[in-house]
Tab-separated table of C-alpha atoms in Angstrom:
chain	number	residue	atom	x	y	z
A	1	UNK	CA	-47.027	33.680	-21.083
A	2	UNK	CA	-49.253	30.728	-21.136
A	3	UNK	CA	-46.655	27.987	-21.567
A	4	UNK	CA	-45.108	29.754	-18.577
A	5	UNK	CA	-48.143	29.344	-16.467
A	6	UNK	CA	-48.155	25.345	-17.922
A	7	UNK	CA	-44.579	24.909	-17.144
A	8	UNK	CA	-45.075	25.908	-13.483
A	9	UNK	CA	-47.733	23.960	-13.321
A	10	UNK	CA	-45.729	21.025	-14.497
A	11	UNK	CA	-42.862	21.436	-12.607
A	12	UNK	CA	-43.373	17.775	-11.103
A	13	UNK	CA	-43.285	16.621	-15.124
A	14	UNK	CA	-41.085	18.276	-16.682
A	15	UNK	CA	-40.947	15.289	-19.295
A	16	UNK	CA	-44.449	16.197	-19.832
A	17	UNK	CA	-43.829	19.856	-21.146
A	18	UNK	CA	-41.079	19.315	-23.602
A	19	UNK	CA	-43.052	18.370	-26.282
A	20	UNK	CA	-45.568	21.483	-26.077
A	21	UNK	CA	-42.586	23.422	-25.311
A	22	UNK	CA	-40.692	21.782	-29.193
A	23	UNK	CA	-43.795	23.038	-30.705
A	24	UNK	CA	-43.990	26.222	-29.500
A	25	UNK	CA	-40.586	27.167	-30.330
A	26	UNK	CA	-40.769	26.113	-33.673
A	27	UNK	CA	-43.942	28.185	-34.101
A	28	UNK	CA	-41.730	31.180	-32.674
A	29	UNK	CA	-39.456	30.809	-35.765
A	30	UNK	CA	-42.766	31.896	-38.039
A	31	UNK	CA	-42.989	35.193	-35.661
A	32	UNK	CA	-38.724	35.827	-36.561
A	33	UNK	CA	-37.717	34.927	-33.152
A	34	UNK	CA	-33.808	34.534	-33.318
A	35	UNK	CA	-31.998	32.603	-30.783
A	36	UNK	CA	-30.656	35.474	-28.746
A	37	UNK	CA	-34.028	36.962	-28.323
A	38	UNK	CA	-34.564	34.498	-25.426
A	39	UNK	CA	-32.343	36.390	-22.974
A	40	UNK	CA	-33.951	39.745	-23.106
A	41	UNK	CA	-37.625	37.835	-22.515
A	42	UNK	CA	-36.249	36.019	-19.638
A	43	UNK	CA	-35.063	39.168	-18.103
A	44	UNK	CA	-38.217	40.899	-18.543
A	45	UNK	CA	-39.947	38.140	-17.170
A	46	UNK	CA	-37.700	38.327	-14.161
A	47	UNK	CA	-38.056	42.375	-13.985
A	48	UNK	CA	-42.137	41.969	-14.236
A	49	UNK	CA	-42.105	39.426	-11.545
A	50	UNK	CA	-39.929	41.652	-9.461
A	51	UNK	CA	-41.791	44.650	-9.626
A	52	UNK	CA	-45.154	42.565	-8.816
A	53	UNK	CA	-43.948	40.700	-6.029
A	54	UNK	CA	-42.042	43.393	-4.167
A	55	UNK	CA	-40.425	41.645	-1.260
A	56	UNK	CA	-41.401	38.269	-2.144
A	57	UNK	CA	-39.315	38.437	-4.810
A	58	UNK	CA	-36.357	37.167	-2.372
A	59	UNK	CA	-33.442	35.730	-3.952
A	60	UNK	CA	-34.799	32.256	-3.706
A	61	UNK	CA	-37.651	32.539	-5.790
A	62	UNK	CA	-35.404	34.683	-8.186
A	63	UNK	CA	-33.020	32.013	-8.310
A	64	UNK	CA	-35.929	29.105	-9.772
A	65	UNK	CA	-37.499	31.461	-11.675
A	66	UNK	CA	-33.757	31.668	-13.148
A	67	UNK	CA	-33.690	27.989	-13.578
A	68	UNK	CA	-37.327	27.386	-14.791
A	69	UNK	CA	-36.543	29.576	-17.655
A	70	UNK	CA	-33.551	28.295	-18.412
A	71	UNK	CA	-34.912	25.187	-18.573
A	72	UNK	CA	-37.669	26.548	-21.031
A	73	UNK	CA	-35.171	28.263	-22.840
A	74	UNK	CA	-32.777	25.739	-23.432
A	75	UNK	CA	-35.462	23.244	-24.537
A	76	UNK	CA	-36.958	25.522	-26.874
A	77	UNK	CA	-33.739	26.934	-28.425
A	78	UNK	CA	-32.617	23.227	-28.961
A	79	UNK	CA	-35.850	22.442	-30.807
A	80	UNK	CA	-35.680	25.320	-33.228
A	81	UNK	CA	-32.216	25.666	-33.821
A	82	UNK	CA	-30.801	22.326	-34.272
A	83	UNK	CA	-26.774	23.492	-34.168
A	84	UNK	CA	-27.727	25.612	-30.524
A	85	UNK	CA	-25.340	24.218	-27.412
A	86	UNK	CA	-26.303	25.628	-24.267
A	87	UNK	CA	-22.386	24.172	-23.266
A	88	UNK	CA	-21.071	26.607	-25.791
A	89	UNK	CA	-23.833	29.577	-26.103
A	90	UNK	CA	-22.822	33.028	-26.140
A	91	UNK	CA	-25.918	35.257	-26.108
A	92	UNK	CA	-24.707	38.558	-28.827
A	93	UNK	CA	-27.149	40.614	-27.465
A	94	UNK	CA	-25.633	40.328	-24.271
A	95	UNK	CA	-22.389	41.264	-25.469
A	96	UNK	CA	-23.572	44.533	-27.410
A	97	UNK	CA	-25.640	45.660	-24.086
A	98	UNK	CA	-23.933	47.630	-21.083
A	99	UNK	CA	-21.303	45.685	-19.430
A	100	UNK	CA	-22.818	46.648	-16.086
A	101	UNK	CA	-26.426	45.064	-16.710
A	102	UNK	CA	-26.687	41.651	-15.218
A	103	UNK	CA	-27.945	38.712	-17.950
A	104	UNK	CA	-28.657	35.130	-16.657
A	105	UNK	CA	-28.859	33.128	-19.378
Protein backbone atom coordinates (compact mmCIF):
# COMPACT_ATOMS: atom_id res chain seq x y z
CA UNK A 1 0.00 0.00 0.00
CA UNK A 2 2.93 2.24 0.30
CA UNK A 3 4.16 2.16 -3.30
CA UNK A 4 0.52 3.06 -3.97
CA UNK A 5 0.65 6.12 -1.86
CA UNK A 6 4.35 6.87 -3.83
CA UNK A 7 2.86 6.26 -7.15
CA UNK A 8 0.11 8.86 -6.59
CA UNK A 9 2.36 10.97 -5.41
CA UNK A 10 4.40 10.63 -8.54
CA UNK A 11 1.90 10.78 -10.92
CA UNK A 12 3.75 13.89 -12.61
CA UNK A 13 6.97 11.24 -12.87
CA UNK A 14 5.95 8.35 -13.67
CA UNK A 15 9.58 7.65 -15.10
CA UNK A 16 10.57 8.20 -11.62
CA UNK A 17 8.57 5.19 -10.05
CA UNK A 18 9.43 2.42 -12.39
CA UNK A 19 12.45 1.55 -10.95
CA UNK A 20 11.07 1.24 -7.20
CA UNK A 21 8.14 -0.26 -8.75
CA UNK A 22 10.95 -3.29 -10.80
CA UNK A 23 12.14 -3.84 -7.37
CA UNK A 24 9.24 -4.31 -5.63
CA UNK A 25 7.82 -6.77 -7.90
CA UNK A 26 10.66 -8.83 -7.95
CA UNK A 27 10.64 -8.88 -4.14
CA UNK A 28 6.85 -10.05 -4.55
CA UNK A 29 8.15 -13.21 -6.33
CA UNK A 30 10.00 -14.19 -2.73
CA UNK A 31 6.32 -13.79 -1.04
CA UNK A 32 4.84 -16.50 -4.18
CA UNK A 33 3.03 -13.79 -5.87
CA UNK A 34 1.96 -15.30 -9.34
CA UNK A 35 1.11 -13.12 -12.16
CA UNK A 36 -2.64 -13.40 -11.97
CA UNK A 37 -2.70 -12.43 -8.39
CA UNK A 38 -2.54 -8.77 -9.56
CA UNK A 39 -6.18 -8.62 -10.68
CA UNK A 40 -7.86 -9.67 -7.53
CA UNK A 41 -5.52 -6.84 -5.52
CA UNK A 42 -6.50 -4.27 -7.95
CA UNK A 43 -10.09 -5.02 -7.43
CA UNK A 44 -9.87 -4.92 -3.81
CA UNK A 45 -8.13 -1.85 -3.98
CA UNK A 46 -10.92 -0.47 -6.08
CA UNK A 47 -13.74 -2.10 -3.64
CA UNK A 48 -11.79 -0.47 -0.41
CA UNK A 49 -11.66 2.83 -2.08
CA UNK A 50 -15.29 2.55 -2.94
CA UNK A 51 -16.61 1.75 0.24
CA UNK A 52 -14.40 4.71 1.87
CA UNK A 53 -15.23 7.30 -0.44
CA UNK A 54 -18.96 6.74 -0.80
CA UNK A 55 -20.10 9.20 -3.40
CA UNK A 56 -16.83 10.49 -4.28
CA UNK A 57 -16.09 7.48 -5.66
CA UNK A 58 -17.78 8.81 -9.08
CA UNK A 59 -16.88 7.09 -12.13
CA UNK A 60 -14.09 9.46 -12.86
CA UNK A 61 -11.97 8.82 -10.10
CA UNK A 62 -12.85 5.03 -10.59
CA UNK A 63 -11.78 5.24 -14.00
CA UNK A 64 -7.77 6.63 -12.95
CA UNK A 65 -7.69 4.64 -10.18
CA UNK A 66 -8.32 1.90 -13.05
CA UNK A 67 -5.50 3.27 -15.02
CA UNK A 68 -2.99 4.05 -12.16
CA UNK A 69 -3.08 0.45 -11.35
CA UNK A 70 -2.82 -0.74 -14.47
CA UNK A 71 -0.04 1.15 -14.96
CA UNK A 72 1.52 -0.33 -11.66
CA UNK A 73 0.49 -3.56 -12.65
CA UNK A 74 1.74 -3.79 -15.95
CA UNK A 75 5.16 -2.41 -14.91
CA UNK A 76 5.53 -4.72 -12.19
CA UNK A 77 4.30 -7.89 -13.97
CA UNK A 78 6.81 -7.02 -16.83
CA UNK A 79 9.68 -6.81 -14.34
CA UNK A 80 9.07 -10.14 -12.69
CA UNK A 81 7.91 -12.15 -15.35
CA UNK A 82 10.01 -11.49 -18.27
CA UNK A 83 7.64 -13.57 -21.04
CA UNK A 84 4.28 -11.32 -19.50
CA UNK A 85 2.49 -9.17 -22.58
CA UNK A 86 -0.06 -6.97 -21.35
CA UNK A 87 -1.10 -7.06 -25.52
CA UNK A 88 -1.76 -10.72 -25.06
CA UNK A 89 -2.63 -11.27 -21.12
CA UNK A 90 -5.41 -13.33 -20.13
CA UNK A 91 -5.85 -13.12 -16.34
CA UNK A 92 -6.96 -17.29 -15.31
CA UNK A 93 -8.33 -16.22 -12.31
CA UNK A 94 -10.63 -14.18 -14.07
CA UNK A 95 -11.76 -16.86 -16.17
CA UNK A 96 -12.44 -19.45 -13.23
CA UNK A 97 -14.49 -16.54 -11.24
CA UNK A 98 -18.33 -15.79 -11.94
CA UNK A 99 -18.94 -14.62 -15.36
CA UNK A 100 -21.09 -11.84 -13.93
CA UNK A 101 -18.27 -10.15 -11.68
CA UNK A 102 -16.68 -7.26 -13.44
CA UNK A 103 -12.49 -7.52 -13.66
CA UNK A 104 -10.50 -4.53 -15.11
CA UNK A 105 -7.36 -5.65 -15.72
Amino acid sequence: MQMLGTAVKGLDDLESLIEPLQALARRHLSYGVMVDDYTPVGNALLYTLKAGLKSDFDQQTRQAWIKLFSVVATVMREAAYPEFNAATYVNQKAITIKASTQYWL
